[in-house]
Short mmCIF file of C-alpha atoms in Angstrom, two decimals:
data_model
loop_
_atom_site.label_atom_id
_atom_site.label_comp_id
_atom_site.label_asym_id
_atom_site.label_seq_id
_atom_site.Cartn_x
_atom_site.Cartn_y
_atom_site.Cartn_z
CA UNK A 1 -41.39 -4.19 3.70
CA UNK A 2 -41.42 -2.40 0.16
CA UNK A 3 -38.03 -0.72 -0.40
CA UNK A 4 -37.21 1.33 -3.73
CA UNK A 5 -33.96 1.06 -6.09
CA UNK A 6 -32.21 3.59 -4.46
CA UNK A 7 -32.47 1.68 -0.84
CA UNK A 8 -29.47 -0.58 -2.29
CA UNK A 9 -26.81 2.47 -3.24
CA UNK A 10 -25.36 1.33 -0.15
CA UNK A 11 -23.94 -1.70 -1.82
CA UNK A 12 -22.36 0.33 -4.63
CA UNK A 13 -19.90 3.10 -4.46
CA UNK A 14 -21.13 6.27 -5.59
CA UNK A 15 -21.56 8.07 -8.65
CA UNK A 16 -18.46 10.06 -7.76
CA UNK A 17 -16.48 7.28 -7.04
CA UNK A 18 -17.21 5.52 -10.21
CA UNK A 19 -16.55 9.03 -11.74
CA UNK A 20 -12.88 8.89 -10.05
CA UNK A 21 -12.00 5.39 -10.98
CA UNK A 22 -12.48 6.33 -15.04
CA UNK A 23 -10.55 9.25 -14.70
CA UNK A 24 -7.41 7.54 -12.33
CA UNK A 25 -7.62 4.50 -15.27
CA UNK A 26 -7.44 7.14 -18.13
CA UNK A 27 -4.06 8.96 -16.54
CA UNK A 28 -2.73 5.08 -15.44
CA UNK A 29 -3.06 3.93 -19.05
CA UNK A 30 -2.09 6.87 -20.94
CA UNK A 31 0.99 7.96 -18.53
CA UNK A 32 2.05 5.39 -16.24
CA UNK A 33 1.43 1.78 -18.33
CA UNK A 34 4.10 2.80 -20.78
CA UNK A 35 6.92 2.92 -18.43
CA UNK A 36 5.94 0.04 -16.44
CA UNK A 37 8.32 -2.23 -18.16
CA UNK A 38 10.68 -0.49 -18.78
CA UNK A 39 10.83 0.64 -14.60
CA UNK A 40 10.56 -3.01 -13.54
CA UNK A 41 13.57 -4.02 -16.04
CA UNK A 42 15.53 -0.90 -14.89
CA UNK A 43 14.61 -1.15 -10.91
CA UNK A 44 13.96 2.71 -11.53
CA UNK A 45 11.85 4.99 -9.29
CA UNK A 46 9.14 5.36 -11.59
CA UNK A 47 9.62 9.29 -11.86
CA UNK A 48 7.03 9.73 -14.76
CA UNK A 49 4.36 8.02 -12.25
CA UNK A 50 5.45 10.47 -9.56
CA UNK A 51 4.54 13.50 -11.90
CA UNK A 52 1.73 12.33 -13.20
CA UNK A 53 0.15 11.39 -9.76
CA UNK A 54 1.01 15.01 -8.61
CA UNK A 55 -0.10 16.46 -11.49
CA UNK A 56 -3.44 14.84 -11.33
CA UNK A 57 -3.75 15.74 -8.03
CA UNK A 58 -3.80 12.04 -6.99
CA UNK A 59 -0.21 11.31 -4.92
CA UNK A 60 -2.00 11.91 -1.63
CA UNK A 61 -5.53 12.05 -1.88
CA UNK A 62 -5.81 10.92 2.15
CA UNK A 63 -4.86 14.35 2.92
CA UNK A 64 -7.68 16.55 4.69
CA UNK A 65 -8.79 19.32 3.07
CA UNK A 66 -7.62 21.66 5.96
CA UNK A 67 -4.25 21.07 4.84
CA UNK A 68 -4.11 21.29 1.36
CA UNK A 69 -5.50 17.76 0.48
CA UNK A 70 -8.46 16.40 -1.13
CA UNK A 71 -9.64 14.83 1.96
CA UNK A 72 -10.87 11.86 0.05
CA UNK A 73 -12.37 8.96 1.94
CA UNK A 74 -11.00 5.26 2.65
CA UNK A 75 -12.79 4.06 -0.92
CA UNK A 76 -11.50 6.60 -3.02
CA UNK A 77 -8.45 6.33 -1.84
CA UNK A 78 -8.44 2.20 -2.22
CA UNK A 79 -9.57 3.18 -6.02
CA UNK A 80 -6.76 5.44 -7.01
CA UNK A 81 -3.87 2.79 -5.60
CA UNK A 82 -6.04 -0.07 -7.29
CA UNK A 83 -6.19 1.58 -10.55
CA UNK A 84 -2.65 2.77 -10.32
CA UNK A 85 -1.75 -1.14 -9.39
CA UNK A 86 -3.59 -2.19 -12.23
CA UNK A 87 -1.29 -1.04 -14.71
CA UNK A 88 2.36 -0.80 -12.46
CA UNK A 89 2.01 -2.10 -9.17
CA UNK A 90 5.48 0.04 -7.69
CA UNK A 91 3.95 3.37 -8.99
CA UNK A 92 0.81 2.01 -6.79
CA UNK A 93 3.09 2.59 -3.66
CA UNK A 94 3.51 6.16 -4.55
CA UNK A 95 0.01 7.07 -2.86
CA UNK A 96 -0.18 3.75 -0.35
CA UNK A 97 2.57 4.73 0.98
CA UNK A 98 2.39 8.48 1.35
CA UNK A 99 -1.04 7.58 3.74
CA UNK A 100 1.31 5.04 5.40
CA UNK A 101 3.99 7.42 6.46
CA UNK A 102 1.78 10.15 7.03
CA UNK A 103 -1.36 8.61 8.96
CA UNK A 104 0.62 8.57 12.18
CA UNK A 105 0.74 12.22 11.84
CA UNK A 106 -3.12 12.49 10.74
CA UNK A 107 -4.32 10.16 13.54
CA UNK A 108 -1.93 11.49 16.93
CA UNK A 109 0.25 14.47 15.80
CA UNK A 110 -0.17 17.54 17.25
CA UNK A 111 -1.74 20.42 15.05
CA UNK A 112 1.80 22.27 14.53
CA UNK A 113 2.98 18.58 13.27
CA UNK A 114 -0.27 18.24 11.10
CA UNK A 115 0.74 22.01 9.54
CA UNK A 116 4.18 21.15 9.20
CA UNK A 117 4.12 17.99 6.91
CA UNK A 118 1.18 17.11 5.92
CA UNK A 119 0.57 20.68 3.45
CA UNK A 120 3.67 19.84 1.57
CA UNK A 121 3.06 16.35 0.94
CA UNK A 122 -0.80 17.54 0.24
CA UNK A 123 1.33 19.79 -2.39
CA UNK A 124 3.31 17.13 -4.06
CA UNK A 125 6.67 18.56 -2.95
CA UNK A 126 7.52 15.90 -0.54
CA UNK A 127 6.71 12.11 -0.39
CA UNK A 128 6.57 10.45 3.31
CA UNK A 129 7.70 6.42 4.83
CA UNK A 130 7.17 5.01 7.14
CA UNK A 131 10.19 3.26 9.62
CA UNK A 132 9.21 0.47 11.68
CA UNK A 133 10.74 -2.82 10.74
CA UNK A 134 14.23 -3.39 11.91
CA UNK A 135 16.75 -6.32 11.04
CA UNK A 136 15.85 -8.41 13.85
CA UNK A 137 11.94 -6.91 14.64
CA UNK A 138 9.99 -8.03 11.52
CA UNK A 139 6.76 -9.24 12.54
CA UNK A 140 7.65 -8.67 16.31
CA UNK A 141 7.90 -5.25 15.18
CA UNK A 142 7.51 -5.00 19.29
CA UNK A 143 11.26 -5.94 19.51
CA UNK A 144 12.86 -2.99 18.02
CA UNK A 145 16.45 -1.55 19.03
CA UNK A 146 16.11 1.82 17.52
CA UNK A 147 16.54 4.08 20.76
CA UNK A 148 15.29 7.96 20.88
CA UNK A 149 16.82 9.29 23.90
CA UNK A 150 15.77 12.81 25.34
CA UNK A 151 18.08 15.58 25.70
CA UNK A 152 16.76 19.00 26.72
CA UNK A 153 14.01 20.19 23.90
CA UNK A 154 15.55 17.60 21.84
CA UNK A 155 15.80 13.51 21.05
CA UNK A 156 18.70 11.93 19.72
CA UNK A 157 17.66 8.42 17.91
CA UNK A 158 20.22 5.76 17.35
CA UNK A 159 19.66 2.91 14.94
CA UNK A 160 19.01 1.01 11.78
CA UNK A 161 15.48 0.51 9.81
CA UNK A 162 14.94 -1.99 7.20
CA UNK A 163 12.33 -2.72 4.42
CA UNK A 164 11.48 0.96 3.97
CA UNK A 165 9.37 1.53 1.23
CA UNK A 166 10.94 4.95 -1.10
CA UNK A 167 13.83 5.46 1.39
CA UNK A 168 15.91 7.75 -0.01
CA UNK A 169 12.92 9.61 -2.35
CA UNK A 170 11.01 10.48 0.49
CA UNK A 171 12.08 13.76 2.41
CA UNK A 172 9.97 12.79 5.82
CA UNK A 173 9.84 9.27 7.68
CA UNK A 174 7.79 8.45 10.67
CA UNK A 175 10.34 6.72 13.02
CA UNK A 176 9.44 4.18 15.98
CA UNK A 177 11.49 4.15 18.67
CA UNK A 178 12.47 2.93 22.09
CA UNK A 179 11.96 5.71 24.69
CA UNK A 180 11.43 3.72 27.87
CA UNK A 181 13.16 -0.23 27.43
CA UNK A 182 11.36 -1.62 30.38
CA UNK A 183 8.20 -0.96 28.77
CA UNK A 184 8.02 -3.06 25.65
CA UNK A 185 5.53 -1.77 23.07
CA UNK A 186 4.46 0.90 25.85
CA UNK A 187 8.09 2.28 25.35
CA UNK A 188 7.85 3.05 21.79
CA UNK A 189 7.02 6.43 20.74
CA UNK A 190 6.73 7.73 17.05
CA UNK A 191 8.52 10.77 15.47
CA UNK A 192 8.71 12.44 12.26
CA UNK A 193 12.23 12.43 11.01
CA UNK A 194 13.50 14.55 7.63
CA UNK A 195 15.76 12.79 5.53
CA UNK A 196 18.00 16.57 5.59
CA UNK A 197 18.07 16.29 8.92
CA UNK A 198 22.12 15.55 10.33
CA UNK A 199 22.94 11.46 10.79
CA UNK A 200 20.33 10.02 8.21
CA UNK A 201 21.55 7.87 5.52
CA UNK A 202 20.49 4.74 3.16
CA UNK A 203 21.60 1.59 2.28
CA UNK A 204 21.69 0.48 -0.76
CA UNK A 205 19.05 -0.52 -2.81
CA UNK A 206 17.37 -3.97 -2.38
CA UNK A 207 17.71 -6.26 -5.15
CA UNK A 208 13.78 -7.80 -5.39
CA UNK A 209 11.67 -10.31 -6.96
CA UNK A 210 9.28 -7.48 -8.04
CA UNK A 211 8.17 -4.04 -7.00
CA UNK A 212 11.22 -3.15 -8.44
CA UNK A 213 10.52 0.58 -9.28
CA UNK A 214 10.08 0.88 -5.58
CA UNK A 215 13.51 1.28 -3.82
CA UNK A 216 13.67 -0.72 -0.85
CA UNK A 217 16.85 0.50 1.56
CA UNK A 218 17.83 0.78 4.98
CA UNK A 219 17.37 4.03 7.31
CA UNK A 220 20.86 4.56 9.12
CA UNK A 221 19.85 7.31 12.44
CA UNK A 222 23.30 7.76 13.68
CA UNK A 223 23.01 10.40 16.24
CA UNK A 224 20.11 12.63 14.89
CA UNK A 225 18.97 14.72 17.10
CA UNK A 226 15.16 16.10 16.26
CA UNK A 227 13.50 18.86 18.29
CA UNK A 228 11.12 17.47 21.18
CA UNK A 229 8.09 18.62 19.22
CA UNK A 230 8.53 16.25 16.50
CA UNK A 231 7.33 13.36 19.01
CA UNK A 232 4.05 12.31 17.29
CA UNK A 233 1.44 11.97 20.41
CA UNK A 234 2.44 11.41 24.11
CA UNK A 235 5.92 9.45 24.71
CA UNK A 236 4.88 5.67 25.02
CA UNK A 237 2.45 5.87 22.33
CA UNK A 238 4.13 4.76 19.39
CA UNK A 239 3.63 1.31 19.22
CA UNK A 240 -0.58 2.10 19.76
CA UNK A 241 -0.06 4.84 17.06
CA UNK A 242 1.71 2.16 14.47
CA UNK A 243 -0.97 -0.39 14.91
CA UNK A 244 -3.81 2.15 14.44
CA UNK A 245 -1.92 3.13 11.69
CA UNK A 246 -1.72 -0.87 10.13
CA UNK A 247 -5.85 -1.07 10.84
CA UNK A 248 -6.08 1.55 8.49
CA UNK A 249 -3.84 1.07 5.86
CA UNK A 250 -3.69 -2.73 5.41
CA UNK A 251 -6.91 -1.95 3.35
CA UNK A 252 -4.36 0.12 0.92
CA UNK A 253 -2.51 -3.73 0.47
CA UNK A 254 -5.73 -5.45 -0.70
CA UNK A 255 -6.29 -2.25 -2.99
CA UNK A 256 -2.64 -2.66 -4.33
CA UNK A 257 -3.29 -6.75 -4.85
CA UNK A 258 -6.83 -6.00 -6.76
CA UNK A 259 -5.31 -3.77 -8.93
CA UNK A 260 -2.52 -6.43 -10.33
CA UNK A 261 -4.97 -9.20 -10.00
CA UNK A 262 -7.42 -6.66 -12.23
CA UNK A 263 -4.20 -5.99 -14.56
CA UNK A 264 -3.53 -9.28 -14.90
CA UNK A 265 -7.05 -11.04 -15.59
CA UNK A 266 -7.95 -8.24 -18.02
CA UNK A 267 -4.82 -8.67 -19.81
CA UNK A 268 -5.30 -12.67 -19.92
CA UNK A 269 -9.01 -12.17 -21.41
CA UNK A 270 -8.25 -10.35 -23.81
CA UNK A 271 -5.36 -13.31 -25.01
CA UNK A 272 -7.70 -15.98 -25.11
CA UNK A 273 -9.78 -14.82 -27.42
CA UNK A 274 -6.69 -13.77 -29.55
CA UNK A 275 -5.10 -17.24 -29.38
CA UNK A 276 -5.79 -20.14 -31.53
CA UNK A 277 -5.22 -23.57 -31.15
CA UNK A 278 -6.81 -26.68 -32.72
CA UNK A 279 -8.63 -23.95 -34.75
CA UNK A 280 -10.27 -21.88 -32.58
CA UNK A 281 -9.97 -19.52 -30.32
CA UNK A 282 -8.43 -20.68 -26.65
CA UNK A 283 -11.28 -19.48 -25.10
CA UNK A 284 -13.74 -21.45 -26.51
CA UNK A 285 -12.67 -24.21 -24.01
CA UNK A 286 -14.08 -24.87 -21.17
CA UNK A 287 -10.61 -25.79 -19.45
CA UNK A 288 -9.93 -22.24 -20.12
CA UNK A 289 -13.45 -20.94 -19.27
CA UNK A 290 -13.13 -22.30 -15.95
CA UNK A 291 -10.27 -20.69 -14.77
CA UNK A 292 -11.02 -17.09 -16.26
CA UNK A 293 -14.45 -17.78 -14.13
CA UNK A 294 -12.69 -18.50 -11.07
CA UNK A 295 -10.01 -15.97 -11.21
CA UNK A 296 -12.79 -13.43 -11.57
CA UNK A 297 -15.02 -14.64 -8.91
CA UNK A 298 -12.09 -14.64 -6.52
CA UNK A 299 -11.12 -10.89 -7.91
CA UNK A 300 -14.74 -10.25 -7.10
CA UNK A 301 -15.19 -11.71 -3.85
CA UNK A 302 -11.82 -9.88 -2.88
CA UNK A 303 -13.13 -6.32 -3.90
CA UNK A 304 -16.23 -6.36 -1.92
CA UNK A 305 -14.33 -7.56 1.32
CA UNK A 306 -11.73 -4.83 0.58
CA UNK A 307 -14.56 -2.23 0.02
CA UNK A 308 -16.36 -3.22 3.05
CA UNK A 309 -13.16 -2.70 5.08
CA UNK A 310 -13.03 0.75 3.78
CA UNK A 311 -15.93 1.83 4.13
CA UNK A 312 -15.29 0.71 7.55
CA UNK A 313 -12.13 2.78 7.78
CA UNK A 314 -14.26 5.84 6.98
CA UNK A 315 -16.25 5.37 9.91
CA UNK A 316 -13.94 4.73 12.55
CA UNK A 317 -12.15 8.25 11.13
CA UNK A 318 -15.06 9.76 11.56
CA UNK A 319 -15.03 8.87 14.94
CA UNK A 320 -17.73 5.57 15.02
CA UNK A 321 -15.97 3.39 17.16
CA UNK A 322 -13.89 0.40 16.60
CA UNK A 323 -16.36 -1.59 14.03
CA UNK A 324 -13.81 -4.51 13.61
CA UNK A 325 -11.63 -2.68 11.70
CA UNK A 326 -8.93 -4.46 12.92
CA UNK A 327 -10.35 -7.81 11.50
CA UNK A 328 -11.33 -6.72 8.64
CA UNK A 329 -8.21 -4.32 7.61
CA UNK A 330 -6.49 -7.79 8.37
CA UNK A 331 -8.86 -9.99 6.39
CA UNK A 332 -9.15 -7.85 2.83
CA UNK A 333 -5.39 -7.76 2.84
CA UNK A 334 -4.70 -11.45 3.74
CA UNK A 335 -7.75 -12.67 1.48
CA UNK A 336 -6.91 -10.00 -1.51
CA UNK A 337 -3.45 -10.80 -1.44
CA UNK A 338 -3.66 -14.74 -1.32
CA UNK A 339 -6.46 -13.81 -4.17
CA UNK A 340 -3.83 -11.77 -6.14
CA UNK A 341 -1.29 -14.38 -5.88
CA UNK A 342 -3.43 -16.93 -7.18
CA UNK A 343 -5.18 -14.99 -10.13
CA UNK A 344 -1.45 -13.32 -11.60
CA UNK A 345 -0.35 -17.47 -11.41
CA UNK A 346 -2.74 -18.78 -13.52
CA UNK A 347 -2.93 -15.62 -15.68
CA UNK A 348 0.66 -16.85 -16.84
CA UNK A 349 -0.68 -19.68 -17.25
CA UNK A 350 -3.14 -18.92 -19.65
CA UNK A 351 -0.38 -17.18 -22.09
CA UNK A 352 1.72 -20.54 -21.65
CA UNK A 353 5.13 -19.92 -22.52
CA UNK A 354 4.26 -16.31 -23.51
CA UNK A 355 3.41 -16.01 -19.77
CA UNK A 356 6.88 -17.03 -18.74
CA UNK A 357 8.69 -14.25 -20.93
CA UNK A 358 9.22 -10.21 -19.97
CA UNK A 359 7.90 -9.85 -23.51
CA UNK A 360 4.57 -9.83 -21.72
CA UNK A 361 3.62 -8.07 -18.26
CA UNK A 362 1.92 -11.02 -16.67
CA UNK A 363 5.01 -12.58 -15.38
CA UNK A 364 6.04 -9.12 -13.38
CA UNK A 365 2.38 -8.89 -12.32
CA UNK A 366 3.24 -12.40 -11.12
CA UNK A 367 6.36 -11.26 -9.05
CA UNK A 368 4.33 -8.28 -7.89
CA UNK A 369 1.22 -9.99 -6.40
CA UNK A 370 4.15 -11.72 -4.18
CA UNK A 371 5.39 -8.78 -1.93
CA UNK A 372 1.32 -8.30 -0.77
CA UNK A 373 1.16 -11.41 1.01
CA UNK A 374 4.05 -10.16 2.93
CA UNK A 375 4.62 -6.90 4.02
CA UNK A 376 2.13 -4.32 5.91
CA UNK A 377 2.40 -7.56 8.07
CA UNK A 378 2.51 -11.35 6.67
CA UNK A 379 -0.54 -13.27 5.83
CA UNK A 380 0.10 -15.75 8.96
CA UNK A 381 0.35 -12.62 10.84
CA UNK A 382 -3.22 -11.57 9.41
CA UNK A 383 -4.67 -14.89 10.48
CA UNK A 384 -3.09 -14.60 13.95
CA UNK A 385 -4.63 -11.10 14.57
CA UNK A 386 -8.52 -12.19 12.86
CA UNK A 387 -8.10 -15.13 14.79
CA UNK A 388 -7.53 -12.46 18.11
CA UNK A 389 -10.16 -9.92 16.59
CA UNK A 390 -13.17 -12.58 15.71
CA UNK A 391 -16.38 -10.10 14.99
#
């Protein structure tokens, strides 16, 4: 069967996305890379990021256009946090997590709740978490204590929530909680919680191996009480709503782990050929060679699962069934972040004892790549839900 050039498009992304990654890599490198080092040395929120990303219109991209957004697809939005990750990995969180906090709103909230948050965080003037992991429910996220308990038109949540990603930065959270105990997972339901509102408060800062522009603290809900209409979806729904959520924005992980894996082999090319030894360059040996070969085949191979789960994320948004999302939202994350891991290691190794100094970003990119085989759910966590989702 004859078939022209254009048949294969499909296995590219489009003009426009190619359009969007130059001009996300152009504000990256000319407004975010030069306080990268200085905001992993300081553990600062990377503020300069933050208005750059607004200003550029790129913070939130997920956001439909019927509220203020750009209502960019799953791809774009994969590029922006890659490209972002490329050159600071905790400014990358800025938009991953904004789609994690808010897609619980996008996928079950009423339209009032859609109104509400979603056109200010479209706008830049608010940033949104996300509030599921607890001290003792990490990956049995199922096990949570957090209670929401309903009072009249209102419910008054009780607990603690740890591991939140830009606690304290972002004004709204989405907040699991218990509404029914008997029920275990089919007792949790999901509400939007402002950090003005009366009995929220943060721990302190976590003190990471990387990421560390990204505060980390713990949600304190001591007695909030929230109006009833802040319940995102039907009481009981939660837990369904958070896992949805996780098919969905797992892919923004793998985007995150290309980007420092990109960052980090780009950086180590262009050292070999800088470097001399035994007069000539480093890269002239096939030692070297080989590694740069397989770090980039592995990058490779990582970005095409990752774009294939997107692209697969569009769909089921656009209402196309299931389409093993949920194996392959698992699979780009577990396989990009294992990837990422690998390719920042022997990037250091490349620059030798360069690698192991801060005068050089390859050993944060190193630290970085770490926290992507973890959260969003581990990487044995990943294999345990392919293993449960097989296409």
């Amino acid at each position: 069967m004859a078939s022209s050039v254009n048949d294969f498009d499909l296995y590219r992304p489009s003009e426009e996305h190619d359009m969007l990654r130059d001009a996300v890599r152009s504000l990256a490198e000319a407004k975010i890379a030069p306080y990268a080092a200085e905001v992993d040395e300081q553990g600062r929120f990377p503020q300069e990021a933050l208005d750059a990303l607004v200003g550029g219109d790129l913070h939130a991209v997920h956001v439909p256009e019927s509220y203020g957004g750009s209502g960019a697809d799953a791809l774009a939005t994969v590029i922006v946090i890659e490209e972002v990750a490329r050159v600071c990995a905790s400014s990358s969180l800025i938009p991953a997590v904004n789609k994690l906090g808010s897609l619980p709103v996008i996928l079950s909230g009423s339209e009032e709740l859609k109104k509400k948050y979603l056109a200010p965080l479209a706008k830049g003037d608010a940033m949104f978490s996300y509030c599921l992991s607890e001290p003792d429910a990490g990956s049995d996220a199922a096990g949570m204590k957090t209670k929401a308990v309903r009072d009249g038109d209102t419910y008054v949540l009780n607990g603690v929530k740890r591991w939140i990603t830009n606690a304290g930065v972002s004004e709204y959270y989405t907040v699991m909680a218990v509404t029914d105990p008997e029920k275990r997972s089919k007792g949790i339901s999901a509400f939007v919680v402002e950090k003005s509102d009366e009995g929220v408060s943060f721990g302190a800062p976590e003190k990471k191996l990387g990421i560390k522009g990204s505060p980390t603290r713990e949600v304190y809900l001591d007695n909030v009480r929230i109006p009833a209409d802040r319940m995102i979806g039907a009481e009981g729904t939660g837990f369904a709503t958070a896992m949805k959520t996780l098919d969905h924005t797992r892919i923004t992980i793998a985007a995150q782990a290309l980007g420092i894996a990109q960052g980090a082999l780009d950086y180590a090319k262009g050292y070999v050929k800088e470097r001399k030894q035994f007069g000539k360059p480093i890269g002239d040996f096939q030692g070297i060679q080989f590694m740069l070969a397989d770090m980039a085949m592995k990058l490779e191979a990582a970005r095409q699962l990752t774009y294939a789960a997107a692209a697969r994320s569009e769909r089921v948004s656009a209402g196309s069934g299931k389409e093993d999302l949920t194996f392959f939202g698992a699979a780009a994350k577990c396989y990009a972040s294992d990837a990422a891991m690998e390719i920042t290691t022997d990037a250091v190794q490349l620059l030798g004892g360069y690698g192991y100094t801060r005068d050089y970003p390859l050993e944060r990119m190193m630290r970085d790549a770490k926290i992507t085989q973890i959260y969003e759910g581990t990487n044995q966590v990943q294999r345990i839900v392919m293993a449960r989702n097989l296409p």
